[in-house]
mmCIF file of C-alpha atoms in Angstrom:
data_model
loop_
_atom_site.group_PDB
_atom_site.id
_atom_site.type_symbol
_atom_site.label_atom_id
_atom_site.label_comp_id
_atom_site.label_asym_id
_atom_site.label_seq_id
_atom_site.Cartn_x
_atom_site.Cartn_y
_atom_site.Cartn_z
ATOM 1 C CA UNK R 146 -1.366 110.231 7.731
ATOM 2 C CA UNK R 147 -1.204 107.255 10.007
ATOM 3 C CA UNK R 148 0.892 104.277 9.468
ATOM 4 C CA UNK R 149 -0.387 100.832 9.726
ATOM 5 C CA UNK R 150 1.660 97.980 10.474
ATOM 6 C CA UNK R 151 0.024 94.708 9.603
ATOM 7 C CA UNK R 152 1.527 91.163 10.234
ATOM 8 C CA UNK R 153 2.218 88.561 9.081
ATOM 9 C CA UNK R 154 2.638 89.788 5.621
ATOM 10 C CA UNK R 155 1.977 86.428 4.157
ATOM 11 C CA UNK R 156 1.310 82.880 5.496
ATOM 12 C CA UNK R 157 0.699 79.289 4.333
ATOM 13 C CA UNK R 158 -1.724 77.419 6.534
ATOM 14 C CA UNK R 159 -3.138 73.895 6.618
ATOM 15 C CA UNK R 160 -6.919 73.636 6.266
ATOM 16 C CA UNK R 161 -8.803 73.430 9.379
ATOM 17 C CA UNK R 162 -6.503 75.558 11.464
ATOM 18 C CA UNK R 163 -6.841 79.315 12.220
ATOM 19 C CA UNK R 164 -4.642 82.364 11.626
ATOM 20 C CA UNK R 165 -4.615 85.625 13.599
ATOM 21 C CA UNK R 166 -3.687 88.727 11.720
ATOM 22 C CA UNK R 167 -2.548 91.819 13.782
ATOM 23 C CA UNK R 168 -2.951 95.410 12.893
ATOM 24 C CA UNK R 169 -1.150 98.288 14.709
ATOM 25 C CA UNK R 170 -1.505 101.952 13.964
ATOM 26 C CA UNK R 171 0.961 104.527 14.984
ATOM 27 C CA UNK R 172 -1.699 106.962 16.112
ATOM 28 C CA UNK R 173 -5.123 107.011 17.673
ATOM 29 C CA UNK R 174 -7.962 106.486 15.102
ATOM 30 C CA UNK R 175 -11.779 106.512 15.023
ATOM 31 C CA UNK R 176 -12.589 103.600 13.069
ATOM 32 C CA UNK R 177 -10.686 100.463 12.034
ATOM 33 C CA UNK R 178 -11.943 97.925 9.348
ATOM 34 C CA UNK R 179 -11.071 94.664 7.923
ATOM 35 C CA UNK R 180 -11.299 93.759 4.263
ATOM 36 C CA UNK R 181 -10.850 90.663 2.174
ATOM 37 C CA UNK R 182 -9.469 90.679 -1.332
ATOM 38 C CA UNK R 183 -10.022 87.303 -3.246
ATOM 39 C CA UNK R 184 -7.568 86.542 -6.134
ATOM 40 C CA UNK R 185 -8.443 89.004 -9.064
ATOM 41 C CA UNK R 186 -11.158 90.709 -7.209
ATOM 42 C CA UNK R 187 -11.995 93.890 -5.437
ATOM 43 C CA UNK R 188 -12.086 94.539 -1.776
ATOM 44 C CA UNK R 189 -14.927 93.459 0.225
ATOM 45 C CA UNK R 190 -15.418 94.889 3.746
ATOM 46 C CA UNK R 191 -15.612 92.078 6.273
ATOM 47 C CA UNK R 192 -16.296 94.227 9.404
ATOM 48 C CA UNK R 193 -15.835 97.312 11.396
ATOM 49 C CA UNK R 194 -13.747 96.786 14.522
ATOM 50 C CA UNK R 195 -15.304 98.633 17.477
ATOM 51 C CA UNK R 196 -13.076 99.488 20.448
ATOM 52 C CA UNK R 197 -14.190 97.728 23.557
ATOM 53 C CA UNK R 198 -17.195 96.010 21.959
ATOM 54 C CA UNK R 199 -18.294 93.359 19.425
ATOM 55 C CA UNK R 200 -17.356 94.078 15.797
ATOM 56 C CA UNK R 201 -20.004 95.004 13.254
ATOM 57 C CA UNK R 202 -20.039 92.428 10.539
ATOM 58 C CA UNK R 203 -21.139 92.988 6.866
ATOM 59 C CA UNK R 204 -23.665 90.572 5.216
ATOM 60 C CA UNK R 205 -21.962 87.084 4.504
ATOM 61 C CA UNK R 206 -19.749 87.411 7.312
ATOM 62 C CA UNK R 207 -20.018 85.917 10.569
ATOM 63 C CA UNK R 208 -18.281 86.200 14.143
ATOM 64 C CA UNK R 209 -17.585 82.509 14.398
ATOM 65 C CA UNK R 210 -15.554 82.440 11.179
ATOM 66 C CA UNK R 211 -13.864 85.805 11.449
ATOM 67 C CA UNK R 212 -13.593 86.837 15.165
ATOM 68 C CA UNK R 213 -12.272 90.317 15.639
ATOM 69 C CA UNK R 214 -10.737 92.187 18.626
ATOM 70 C CA UNK R 215 -10.094 95.744 19.248
ATOM 71 C CA UNK R 216 -8.721 96.300 22.776
ATOM 72 C CA UNK R 217 -7.679 99.742 22.347
ATOM 73 C CA UNK R 218 -7.720 102.578 19.827
ATOM 74 C CA UNK R 219 -4.625 101.661 17.848
ATOM 75 C CA UNK R 220 -4.654 97.764 17.764
ATOM 76 C CA UNK R 221 -6.953 95.222 16.182
ATOM 77 C CA UNK R 222 -6.880 91.519 15.188
ATOM 78 C CA UNK R 223 -8.657 89.364 12.753
ATOM 79 C CA UNK R 224 -8.779 85.736 13.115
ATOM 80 C CA UNK R 225 -9.574 83.519 10.257
ATOM 81 C CA UNK R 226 -10.986 80.195 11.695
ATOM 82 C CA UNK R 227 -11.273 76.632 10.595
ATOM 83 C CA UNK R 228 -9.701 77.660 7.234
ATOM 84 C CA UNK R 229 -10.406 76.125 3.788
ATOM 85 C CA UNK R 230 -8.768 76.749 0.506
ATOM 86 C CA UNK R 231 -11.635 79.126 -0.222
ATOM 87 C CA UNK R 232 -10.251 81.514 2.539
ATOM 88 C CA UNK R 233 -7.156 81.939 0.441
ATOM 89 C CA UNK R 234 -6.978 85.803 -0.096
ATOM 90 C CA UNK R 235 -5.375 89.014 0.839
ATOM 91 C CA UNK R 236 -6.699 90.426 4.150
ATOM 92 C CA UNK R 237 -6.318 94.098 4.692
ATOM 93 C CA UNK R 238 -6.677 96.248 7.812
ATOM 94 C CA UNK R 239 -7.800 100.044 7.358
ATOM 95 C CA UNK R 240 -8.152 102.935 9.723
ATOM 96 C CA UNK R 241 -9.635 106.411 9.711
ATOM 97 C CA UNK R 242 -9.359 109.247 11.950
ATOM 98 C CA UNK R 243 -8.227 112.813 12.815
ATOM 99 C CA UNK R 244 -7.332 114.967 9.878
ATOM 100 C CA UNK R 245 -6.382 112.196 7.479
ATOM 101 C CA UNK R 246 -8.500 109.861 5.306
ATOM 102 C CA UNK R 247 -8.429 106.201 5.128
ATOM 103 C CA UNK R 248 -5.186 104.438 5.552
ATOM 104 C CA UNK R 249 -4.528 100.803 4.636
ATOM 105 C CA UNK R 250 -1.932 98.224 5.930
ATOM 106 C CA UNK R 251 0.037 96.531 3.209
ATOM 107 C CA UNK R 252 -2.112 93.244 3.645
ATOM 108 C CA UNK R 253 -1.673 89.585 4.718
ATOM 109 C CA UNK R 254 -1.571 87.100 1.900
ATOM 110 C CA UNK R 255 -3.030 83.862 2.965
ATOM 111 C CA UNK R 256 -2.775 80.699 1.272
ATOM 112 C CA UNK R 257 -4.626 77.704 2.642
ATOM 113 C CA UNK R 258 -3.477 74.177 1.508
ATOM 114 C CA UNK B 200 -25.128 95.304 -1.892
ATOM 115 C CA UNK B 201 -23.635 98.658 -1.829
ATOM 116 C CA UNK B 202 -20.701 97.730 -4.052
ATOM 117 C CA UNK B 203 -20.040 100.037 -6.855
ATOM 118 C CA UNK B 204 -19.770 98.881 -10.545
ATOM 119 C CA UNK B 205 -16.778 100.007 -12.702
ATOM 120 C CA UNK B 206 -16.241 99.814 -16.385
ATOM 121 C CA UNK B 207 -14.494 99.007 -18.251
ATOM 122 C CA UNK B 208 -13.228 95.856 -16.299
ATOM 123 C CA UNK B 209 -10.002 96.070 -18.407
ATOM 124 C CA UNK B 210 -8.441 98.759 -20.519
ATOM 125 C CA UNK B 211 -5.320 98.428 -22.740
ATOM 126 C CA UNK B 212 -3.800 101.677 -24.308
ATOM 127 C CA UNK B 213 -0.630 102.949 -25.715
ATOM 128 C CA UNK B 214 1.599 105.216 -23.532
ATOM 129 C CA UNK B 215 0.713 108.820 -24.069
ATOM 130 C CA UNK B 216 -2.915 108.131 -24.497
ATOM 131 C CA UNK B 217 -5.571 109.117 -22.163
ATOM 132 C CA UNK B 218 -7.380 106.480 -19.996
ATOM 133 C CA UNK B 219 -10.924 106.847 -18.619
ATOM 134 C CA UNK B 220 -12.622 104.836 -16.127
ATOM 135 C CA UNK B 221 -16.102 105.045 -14.834
ATOM 136 C CA UNK B 222 -17.873 103.966 -11.510
ATOM 137 C CA UNK B 223 -21.475 103.972 -10.809
ATOM 138 C CA UNK B 224 -22.998 103.453 -7.328
ATOM 139 C CA UNK B 225 -26.437 102.960 -5.819
ATOM 140 C CA UNK B 226 -27.157 105.169 -2.731
ATOM 141 C CA UNK B 227 -26.169 108.536 -1.572
ATOM 142 C CA UNK B 228 -22.592 108.943 -0.394
ATOM 143 C CA UNK B 229 -20.361 111.139 1.779
ATOM 144 C CA UNK B 230 -17.524 111.244 -0.793
ATOM 145 C CA UNK B 231 -15.883 109.261 -3.424
ATOM 146 C CA UNK B 232 -12.336 108.188 -3.525
ATOM 147 C CA UNK B 233 -10.095 106.533 -6.145
ATOM 148 C CA UNK B 234 -7.255 104.187 -5.396
ATOM 149 C CA UNK B 235 -4.560 102.368 -7.398
ATOM 150 C CA UNK B 236 -3.221 98.917 -6.497
ATOM 151 C CA UNK B 237 -0.106 97.635 -8.400
ATOM 152 C CA UNK B 238 -0.065 93.914 -8.691
ATOM 153 C CA UNK B 239 0.419 92.224 -5.311
ATOM 154 C CA UNK B 240 0.946 95.513 -3.621
ATOM 155 C CA UNK B 241 -0.980 97.696 -1.174
ATOM 156 C CA UNK B 242 -3.472 100.454 -1.970
ATOM 157 C CA UNK B 243 -2.460 104.009 -3.059
ATOM 158 C CA UNK B 244 -4.873 106.696 -2.432
ATOM 159 C CA UNK B 245 -5.177 108.954 -5.425
ATOM 160 C CA UNK B 246 -7.875 111.530 -4.994
ATOM 161 C CA UNK B 247 -11.056 112.196 -2.994
ATOM 162 C CA UNK B 248 -14.005 114.157 -4.306
ATOM 163 C CA UNK B 249 -16.784 115.322 -1.861
ATOM 164 C CA UNK B 250 -20.465 114.934 -2.655
ATOM 165 C CA UNK B 251 -20.907 118.737 -3.295
ATOM 166 C CA UNK B 252 -17.958 118.847 -5.574
ATOM 167 C CA UNK B 253 -18.237 118.227 -9.330
ATOM 168 C CA UNK B 254 -14.603 117.952 -10.505
ATOM 169 C CA UNK B 255 -11.242 117.728 -9.081
ATOM 170 C CA UNK B 256 -7.868 117.598 -10.440
ATOM 171 C CA UNK B 257 -4.444 116.351 -9.287
ATOM 172 C CA UNK B 258 -1.552 116.379 -11.504
ATOM 173 C CA UNK B 259 -2.575 113.911 -14.557
ATOM 174 C CA UNK B 260 -5.746 112.921 -12.780
ATOM 175 C CA UNK B 261 -9.126 114.386 -13.325
ATOM 176 C CA UNK B 262 -12.051 113.077 -11.383
ATOM 177 C CA UNK B 263 -15.669 114.212 -12.022
ATOM 178 C CA UNK B 264 -18.672 113.274 -9.804
ATOM 179 C CA UNK B 265 -22.276 113.463 -10.944
ATOM 180 C CA UNK B 266 -24.531 112.695 -7.825
ATOM 181 C CA UNK B 267 -27.723 112.933 -9.902
ATOM 182 C CA UNK B 268 -26.438 110.030 -12.077
ATOM 183 C CA UNK B 269 -24.573 108.377 -9.122
ATOM 184 C CA UNK B 270 -21.552 108.151 -11.236
ATOM 185 C CA UNK B 271 -17.866 109.328 -11.323
ATOM 186 C CA UNK B 272 -15.190 109.223 -13.633
ATOM 187 C CA UNK B 273 -11.418 109.067 -13.448
ATOM 188 C CA UNK B 274 -9.301 110.246 -16.401
ATOM 189 C CA UNK B 275 -5.530 109.821 -16.376
ATOM 190 C CA UNK B 276 -3.966 112.013 -19.135
ATOM 191 C CA UNK B 277 -0.734 111.254 -21.036
ATOM 192 C CA UNK B 278 -0.593 107.746 -19.600
ATOM 193 C CA UNK B 279 2.818 106.041 -18.833
ATOM 194 C CA UNK B 280 3.773 102.479 -18.458
ATOM 195 C CA UNK B 281 4.105 103.037 -14.737
ATOM 196 C CA UNK B 282 0.444 103.810 -14.693
ATOM 197 C CA UNK B 283 -0.309 99.983 -15.140
ATOM 198 C CA UNK B 284 -2.304 98.932 -12.151
ATOM 199 C CA UNK B 285 -5.881 98.154 -10.822
ATOM 200 C CA UNK B 286 -7.947 101.201 -10.119
ATOM 201 C CA UNK B 287 -10.696 101.266 -7.838
ATOM 202 C CA UNK B 288 -13.532 103.614 -6.716
ATOM 203 C CA UNK B 289 -14.537 103.656 -3.230
ATOM 204 C CA UNK B 290 -17.713 105.106 -1.899
ATOM 205 C CA UNK B 291 -17.939 106.369 1.629
ATOM 206 C CA UNK B 292 -21.286 105.553 3.184
ATOM 207 C CA UNK B 293 -21.459 106.969 6.817
ATOM 208 C CA UNK B 294 -18.180 105.676 8.363
ATOM 209 C CA UNK B 295 -17.801 102.743 5.836
ATOM 210 C CA UNK B 296 -15.739 102.601 2.645
ATOM 211 C CA UNK B 297 -17.282 100.321 -0.022
ATOM 212 C CA UNK B 298 -15.118 99.503 -3.129
ATOM 213 C CA UNK B 299 -16.065 99.201 -6.615
ATOM 214 C CA UNK B 300 -15.190 96.166 -8.750
ATOM 215 C CA UNK B 301 -12.178 97.816 -10.361
ATOM 216 C CA UNK B 302 -10.646 98.473 -13.727
ATOM 217 C CA UNK B 303 -7.411 96.790 -14.750
ATOM 218 C CA UNK B 304 -5.283 99.360 -16.715
ATOM 219 C CA UNK B 305 -2.403 98.241 -18.910
ATOM 220 C CA UNK B 306 -0.291 100.877 -20.502
ATOM 221 C CA UNK B 307 1.883 99.553 -23.317
ATOM 222 C CA UNK B 308 5.153 101.270 -24.018
#
């Protein structure tokens, strides 16, 4: 299966600032996704990262708050903008493609103070 | 929302007992997957069952799928303390994977 490198693994940020999370896959994949996992909760799909075009956002998530890039088939970034304490969560990257199923990064644990 | 529901929310059993978790969903799926997440760790893929399958086994895991009832169950037999984790079902709709609310399993030794 593909291996995903996600960084940073954790960060503590001041409210009002932005954080960009990077996701690198070791092989070409068809689809890449970003999820949020709030404390004690399940994973919620934020968006599908589309290569070379705007991401497709799920209900409740907007591009101004969570801009996403995917410049090629193996790399994507998620930015959490103008952060507030409510954005404190684990953010996970996922990818699917080829003969394997879904693979997940190890997550970025974000704390906003 | 396409998010699945899981029950129970939490389950506490003794080592050696069996654990059963249930998942229900709302619309037709391509397949259903089960994942485990240890506290503060990443997701581990456990098993995938396709929409045309009714039952699947992997080691101590048994998964069933009833598409007419839009439900699935995960059975862990002869549980161990190391099975303590959160378990999530995840439904594949088209190209998206949508997760259920999860069951927290605690296995006491």
